[in-house]
Amino acid sequence: MKRPGPLLTLLAGLVLGLFILTLNVTSGTKTASSSYSEASPAASPSPKKSAPASPTPTVTPSPTPSKSAVPNASYAGRTDDDTASVAVTIRDGKAVAYFCDGRYKEAWLRGPVADDGTMKLTAPNGAVLDGKLQQGTKIRGTVKDEGRKYAFTADKAVKPSGLWRATAKVRGAKIDGGWIVLPNGRQTGIVTRDGKAAAAPRIDPETGAVTVDGQQLTAQPVTP
């Protein structure tokens, strides 16, 4: 029997080589797969979008009722030439005034009062009062009536001094009376009977009682 020769040795070497090659190929595939897995970055989670901030509601302050800077008060005084009296009553930024000489000349004037105390009051007969409140104690100004200008000073008045008025019908005649009571008690007034002016009788400044043509009336403090 013959010994296996070089052919058998060659065949054994070939089989061994194939086995080693197969092993290398398998090992290389695993290594590549493993390397790829390690190299691939982990998927980062998508950043969450923040919800848009709700707009802050605008708070509108409630309007504060406007108030005049001029205090409510009454003022009464005489013209510089001492021929007539002037009284002014201020309420809530409005004023009513009465200019009267106690005989036949009179005017009822109305208008607004500015926050600085200035006023321009007018009457249906065309009379105009320009004045200004000074330190809350008096009004200094002028009254222009029938083309003549009268300067005056009216001091702060406390009831019973101030401005009074009474209207009524007496014996079929329309009566309209106006009175200015000065702080010293002096009175100036006119009563018109159906538009005809005459000196007014005195009133009781405590109650407003007055007798006109034999009929008792009650005058009231005048406000705007």
mmCIF file of C-alpha atoms in Angstrom:
data_model
loop_
_atom_site.group_PDB
_atom_site.id
_atom_site.type_symbol
_atom_site.label_atom_id
_atom_site.label_comp_id
_atom_site.label_asym_id
_atom_site.label_seq_id
_atom_site.Cartn_x
_atom_site.Cartn_y
_atom_site.Cartn_z
ATOM 1 C CA MET A 1 0.000 0.000 0.000
ATOM 2 C CA LYS A 2 1.284 3.338 -0.968
ATOM 3 C CA ARG A 3 1.737 6.276 1.434
ATOM 4 C CA PRO A 4 -0.275 9.359 0.867
ATOM 5 C CA GLY A 5 1.962 11.604 -1.016
ATOM 6 C CA PRO A 6 2.325 15.285 -1.454
ATOM 7 C CA LEU A 7 -1.162 15.428 -2.991
ATOM 8 C CA LEU A 8 -2.770 14.555 0.299
ATOM 9 C CA THR A 9 -0.660 17.089 2.129
ATOM 10 C CA LEU A 10 -1.653 19.734 -0.384
ATOM 11 C CA LEU A 11 -5.334 18.880 0.021
ATOM 12 C CA ALA A 12 -5.107 19.140 3.790
ATOM 13 C CA GLY A 13 -3.467 22.542 3.479
ATOM 14 C CA LEU A 14 -6.178 23.711 1.094
ATOM 15 C CA VAL A 15 -8.942 22.689 3.512
ATOM 16 C CA LEU A 16 -7.164 24.456 6.358
ATOM 17 C CA GLY A 17 -6.778 27.579 4.264
ATOM 18 C CA LEU A 18 -10.511 27.584 3.370
ATOM 19 C CA PHE A 19 -11.439 27.251 7.043
ATOM 20 C CA ILE A 20 -9.222 30.170 8.041
ATOM 21 C CA LEU A 21 -10.607 32.308 5.193
ATOM 22 C CA THR A 22 -14.187 31.561 6.215
ATOM 23 C CA LEU A 23 -13.397 32.439 9.796
ATOM 24 C CA ASN A 24 -11.803 35.762 8.787
ATOM 25 C CA VAL A 25 -14.750 36.713 6.601
ATOM 26 C CA THR A 26 -17.222 35.965 9.392
ATOM 27 C CA SER A 27 -15.154 37.881 11.941
ATOM 28 C CA GLY A 28 -14.776 40.876 9.613
ATOM 29 C CA THR A 29 -18.519 41.091 9.020
ATOM 30 C CA LYS A 30 -19.241 41.162 12.737
ATOM 31 C CA THR A 31 -16.560 43.770 13.319
ATOM 32 C CA ALA A 32 -17.889 46.049 10.583
ATOM 33 C CA SER A 33 -21.447 45.738 11.861
ATOM 34 C CA SER A 34 -20.314 46.478 15.374
ATOM 35 C CA SER A 35 -18.252 49.461 14.236
ATOM 36 C CA TYR A 36 -21.187 50.925 12.322
ATOM 37 C CA SER A 37 -23.462 50.637 15.320
ATOM 38 C CA GLU A 38 -20.961 52.434 17.542
ATOM 39 C CA ALA A 39 -20.315 55.182 14.995
ATOM 40 C CA SER A 40 -23.984 56.003 14.438
ATOM 41 C CA PRO A 41 -25.025 58.853 16.774
ATOM 42 C CA ALA A 42 -28.111 58.288 18.845
ATOM 43 C CA ALA A 43 -31.147 60.094 17.496
ATOM 44 C CA SER A 44 -31.526 63.319 19.488
ATOM 45 C CA PRO A 45 -35.050 64.043 20.611
ATOM 46 C CA SER A 46 -36.622 66.953 18.769
ATOM 47 C CA PRO A 47 -36.681 70.083 20.981
ATOM 48 C CA LYS A 48 -40.158 70.907 22.199
ATOM 49 C CA LYS A 49 -41.526 74.188 20.984
ATOM 50 C CA SER A 50 -42.621 76.509 23.763
ATOM 51 C CA ALA A 51 -46.235 77.581 23.613
ATOM 52 C CA PRO A 52 -46.544 81.271 22.685
ATOM 53 C CA ALA A 53 -46.886 83.440 25.768
ATOM 54 C CA SER A 54 -50.373 84.753 26.303
ATOM 55 C CA PRO A 55 -50.475 88.539 25.884
ATOM 56 C CA THR A 56 -50.787 90.395 29.167
ATOM 57 C CA PRO A 57 -54.186 92.053 29.252
ATOM 58 C CA THR A 58 -54.043 95.823 29.322
ATOM 59 C CA VAL A 59 -55.818 97.194 32.354
ATOM 60 C CA THR A 60 -57.519 100.493 31.618
ATOM 61 C CA PRO A 61 -58.015 102.527 34.781
ATOM 62 C CA SER A 62 -61.538 103.658 35.439
ATOM 63 C CA PRO A 63 -61.990 107.334 34.653
ATOM 64 C CA THR A 64 -62.074 109.510 37.722
ATOM 65 C CA PRO A 65 -64.916 111.996 37.723
ATOM 66 C CA SER A 66 -63.497 115.381 37.074
ATOM 67 C CA LYS A 67 -63.815 117.974 39.823
ATOM 68 C CA SER A 68 -63.306 121.673 39.568
ATOM 69 C CA ALA A 69 -60.295 123.042 41.440
ATOM 70 C CA VAL A 70 -62.408 126.039 42.495
ATOM 71 C CA PRO A 71 -64.277 125.484 45.788
ATOM 72 C CA ASN A 72 -67.997 126.104 46.093
ATOM 73 C CA ALA A 73 -68.621 129.446 47.803
ATOM 74 C CA SER A 74 -70.461 132.755 47.647
ATOM 75 C CA TYR A 75 -68.969 136.247 47.368
ATOM 76 C CA ALA A 76 -70.494 139.699 47.772
ATOM 77 C CA GLY A 77 -69.156 143.244 47.602
ATOM 78 C CA ARG A 78 -69.350 146.733 46.174
ATOM 79 C CA THR A 79 -68.005 148.447 43.103
ATOM 80 C CA ASP A 80 -64.963 150.644 43.627
ATOM 81 C CA ASP A 81 -67.062 153.793 43.124
ATOM 82 C CA ASP A 82 -69.647 152.494 45.649
ATOM 83 C CA THR A 83 -72.516 152.910 43.184
ATOM 84 C CA ALA A 84 -73.542 149.245 42.910
ATOM 85 C CA SER A 85 -73.226 145.817 44.511
ATOM 86 C CA VAL A 86 -71.987 142.557 42.991
ATOM 87 C CA ALA A 87 -72.597 139.026 44.242
ATOM 88 C CA VAL A 88 -71.211 135.776 42.802
ATOM 89 C CA THR A 89 -72.097 132.188 43.728
ATOM 90 C CA ILE A 90 -69.874 129.321 42.523
ATOM 91 C CA ARG A 91 -70.988 125.689 42.419
ATOM 92 C CA ASP A 92 -69.151 122.817 40.674
ATOM 93 C CA GLY A 93 -67.188 125.036 38.314
ATOM 94 C CA LYS A 94 -70.160 127.231 37.326
ATOM 95 C CA ALA A 95 -71.083 130.699 38.523
ATOM 96 C CA VAL A 96 -74.109 132.962 38.700
ATOM 97 C CA ALA A 97 -73.724 136.659 39.485
ATOM 98 C CA TYR A 98 -75.975 139.643 40.129
ATOM 99 C CA PHE A 99 -75.038 143.245 39.472
ATOM 100 C CA CYS A 100 -77.414 145.789 40.997
ATOM 101 C CA ASP A 101 -77.434 149.497 41.839
ATOM 102 C CA GLY A 102 -80.577 149.288 44.014
ATOM 103 C CA ARG A 103 -82.608 151.634 41.801
ATOM 104 C CA TYR A 104 -83.072 150.559 38.190
ATOM 105 C CA LYS A 105 -79.843 148.975 36.907
ATOM 106 C CA GLU A 106 -79.365 145.222 37.252
ATOM 107 C CA ALA A 107 -77.997 142.205 35.385
ATOM 108 C CA TRP A 108 -78.058 138.444 36.005
ATOM 109 C CA LEU A 109 -74.891 136.847 34.643
ATOM 110 C CA ARG A 110 -73.832 133.203 34.230
ATOM 111 C CA GLY A 111 -70.881 131.202 32.959
ATOM 112 C CA PRO A 112 -68.104 128.702 33.742
ATOM 113 C CA VAL A 113 -65.215 129.160 36.145
ATOM 114 C CA ALA A 114 -61.764 127.958 35.051
ATOM 115 C CA ASP A 115 -59.566 125.897 37.379
ATOM 116 C CA ASP A 116 -57.338 128.934 37.943
ATOM 117 C CA GLY A 117 -60.359 130.910 39.216
ATOM 118 C CA THR A 118 -60.871 133.111 36.168
ATOM 119 C CA MET A 119 -64.409 133.653 34.888
ATOM 120 C CA LYS A 120 -66.232 135.478 32.129
ATOM 121 C CA LEU A 121 -69.927 135.672 32.858
ATOM 122 C CA THR A 122 -72.531 137.098 30.498
ATOM 123 C CA ALA A 123 -76.106 138.347 30.768
ATOM 124 C CA PRO A 124 -78.988 138.399 28.236
ATOM 125 C CA ASN A 125 -78.885 142.217 28.249
ATOM 126 C CA GLY A 126 -75.236 142.186 27.068
ATOM 127 C CA ALA A 127 -73.574 142.843 30.429
ATOM 128 C CA VAL A 128 -70.236 141.058 30.983
ATOM 129 C CA LEU A 129 -68.422 140.216 34.223
ATOM 130 C CA ASP A 130 -64.690 139.449 34.049
ATOM 131 C CA GLY A 131 -63.229 138.313 37.334
ATOM 132 C CA LYS A 132 -60.719 136.125 39.099
ATOM 133 C CA LEU A 133 -60.812 134.358 42.425
ATOM 134 C CA GLN A 134 -57.902 135.430 44.600
ATOM 135 C CA GLN A 135 -56.603 132.979 47.220
ATOM 136 C CA GLY A 136 -60.143 131.694 47.757
ATOM 137 C CA THR A 137 -61.080 134.759 49.824
ATOM 138 C CA LYS A 138 -62.382 137.268 47.284
ATOM 139 C CA ILE A 139 -63.138 137.935 43.639
ATOM 140 C CA ARG A 140 -61.618 140.921 41.942
ATOM 141 C CA GLY A 141 -62.933 142.012 38.533
ATOM 142 C CA THR A 142 -65.084 144.310 36.431
ATOM 143 C CA VAL A 143 -68.668 144.472 35.223
ATOM 144 C CA LYS A 144 -69.349 146.151 31.913
ATOM 145 C CA ASP A 145 -72.960 147.278 31.549
ATOM 146 C CA GLU A 146 -74.515 149.733 29.094
ATOM 147 C CA GLY A 147 -71.100 150.836 27.890
ATOM 148 C CA ARG A 148 -69.735 151.579 31.349
ATOM 149 C CA LYS A 149 -67.190 149.483 33.249
ATOM 150 C CA TYR A 150 -67.337 149.058 37.028
ATOM 151 C CA ALA A 151 -64.404 147.606 38.982
ATOM 152 C CA PHE A 152 -65.414 145.617 42.047
ATOM 153 C CA THR A 153 -64.203 143.460 44.916
ATOM 154 C CA ALA A 154 -66.472 140.753 46.344
ATOM 155 C CA ASP A 155 -65.407 139.153 49.615
ATOM 156 C CA LYS A 156 -66.295 135.620 50.661
ATOM 157 C CA ALA A 157 -69.799 135.597 52.098
ATOM 158 C CA VAL A 158 -71.360 133.225 54.588
ATOM 159 C CA LYS A 159 -75.117 132.865 54.923
ATOM 160 C CA PRO A 160 -77.155 134.942 55.568
ATOM 161 C CA SER A 161 -74.994 137.201 53.407
ATOM 162 C CA GLY A 162 -74.902 136.390 49.686
ATOM 163 C CA LEU A 163 -77.298 136.339 46.750
ATOM 164 C CA TRP A 164 -81.100 135.934 47.033
ATOM 165 C CA ARG A 165 -83.980 135.850 44.554
ATOM 166 C CA ALA A 166 -87.781 135.601 44.609
ATOM 167 C CA THR A 167 -90.203 135.195 41.711
ATOM 168 C CA ALA A 168 -94.006 135.123 41.900
ATOM 169 C CA LYS A 169 -97.221 136.631 40.598
ATOM 170 C CA VAL A 170 -98.719 139.359 42.727
ATOM 171 C CA ARG A 171 -102.091 140.840 41.722
ATOM 172 C CA GLY A 172 -101.619 139.592 38.187
ATOM 173 C CA ALA A 173 -98.146 141.110 37.815
ATOM 174 C CA LYS A 174 -95.007 139.036 37.324
ATOM 175 C CA ILE A 175 -92.616 139.787 40.178
ATOM 176 C CA ASP A 176 -88.868 139.127 39.969
ATOM 177 C CA GLY A 177 -86.758 140.331 42.864
ATOM 178 C CA GLY A 178 -83.009 140.122 43.430
ATOM 179 C CA TRP A 179 -81.094 140.960 46.603
ATOM 180 C CA ILE A 180 -77.433 141.167 47.569
ATOM 181 C CA VAL A 181 -76.750 140.956 51.288
ATOM 182 C CA LEU A 182 -73.227 142.076 52.151
ATOM 183 C CA PRO A 183 -71.190 140.557 55.007
ATOM 184 C CA ASN A 184 -71.782 143.757 57.029
ATOM 185 C CA GLY A 185 -75.568 143.352 56.667
ATOM 186 C CA ARG A 186 -76.058 146.056 54.038
ATOM 187 C CA GLN A 187 -78.627 145.162 51.353
ATOM 188 C CA THR A 188 -79.045 146.172 47.715
ATOM 189 C CA GLY A 189 -81.944 144.917 45.621
ATOM 190 C CA ILE A 190 -84.371 145.524 42.777
ATOM 191 C CA VAL A 191 -87.868 144.217 42.163
ATOM 192 C CA THR A 192 -89.226 144.257 38.633
ATOM 193 C CA ARG A 193 -92.973 144.240 38.091
ATOM 194 C CA ASP A 194 -93.751 143.098 34.549
ATOM 195 C CA GLY A 195 -90.297 144.334 33.510
ATOM 196 C CA LYS A 196 -90.412 147.697 35.355
ATOM 197 C CA ALA A 197 -87.565 148.027 37.882
ATOM 198 C CA ALA A 198 -87.760 149.676 41.296
ATOM 199 C CA ALA A 199 -85.909 149.532 44.591
ATOM 200 C CA ALA A 200 -86.651 146.347 46.507
ATOM 201 C CA PRO A 201 -87.908 146.207 50.092
ATOM 202 C CA ARG A 202 -85.608 144.602 52.638
ATOM 203 C CA ILE A 203 -85.665 140.868 53.148
ATOM 204 C CA ASP A 204 -85.157 138.946 56.357
ATOM 205 C CA PRO A 205 -81.735 137.398 55.611
ATOM 206 C CA GLU A 206 -82.317 134.639 58.154
ATOM 207 C CA THR A 207 -85.500 133.334 56.508
ATOM 208 C CA GLY A 208 -85.691 135.098 53.115
ATOM 209 C CA ALA A 209 -89.132 136.511 53.990
ATOM 210 C CA VAL A 210 -90.096 139.733 52.173
ATOM 211 C CA THR A 211 -93.352 141.591 51.551
ATOM 212 C CA VAL A 212 -93.958 142.856 48.002
ATOM 213 C CA ASP A 213 -97.082 144.893 47.229
ATOM 214 C CA GLY A 214 -98.749 143.606 50.360
ATOM 215 C CA GLN A 215 -98.016 139.939 49.652
ATOM 216 C CA GLN A 216 -95.428 137.992 51.579
ATOM 217 C CA LEU A 217 -92.870 136.113 49.466
ATOM 218 C CA THR A 218 -89.889 133.983 50.371
ATOM 219 C CA ALA A 219 -86.574 134.676 48.654
ATOM 220 C CA GLN A 220 -84.153 131.767 48.183
ATOM 221 C CA PRO A 221 -80.346 131.658 47.985
ATOM 222 C CA VAL A 222 -79.275 131.610 44.318
ATOM 223 C CA THR A 223 -77.041 128.862 42.922
ATOM 224 C CA PRO A 224 -75.989 128.089 39.305
#
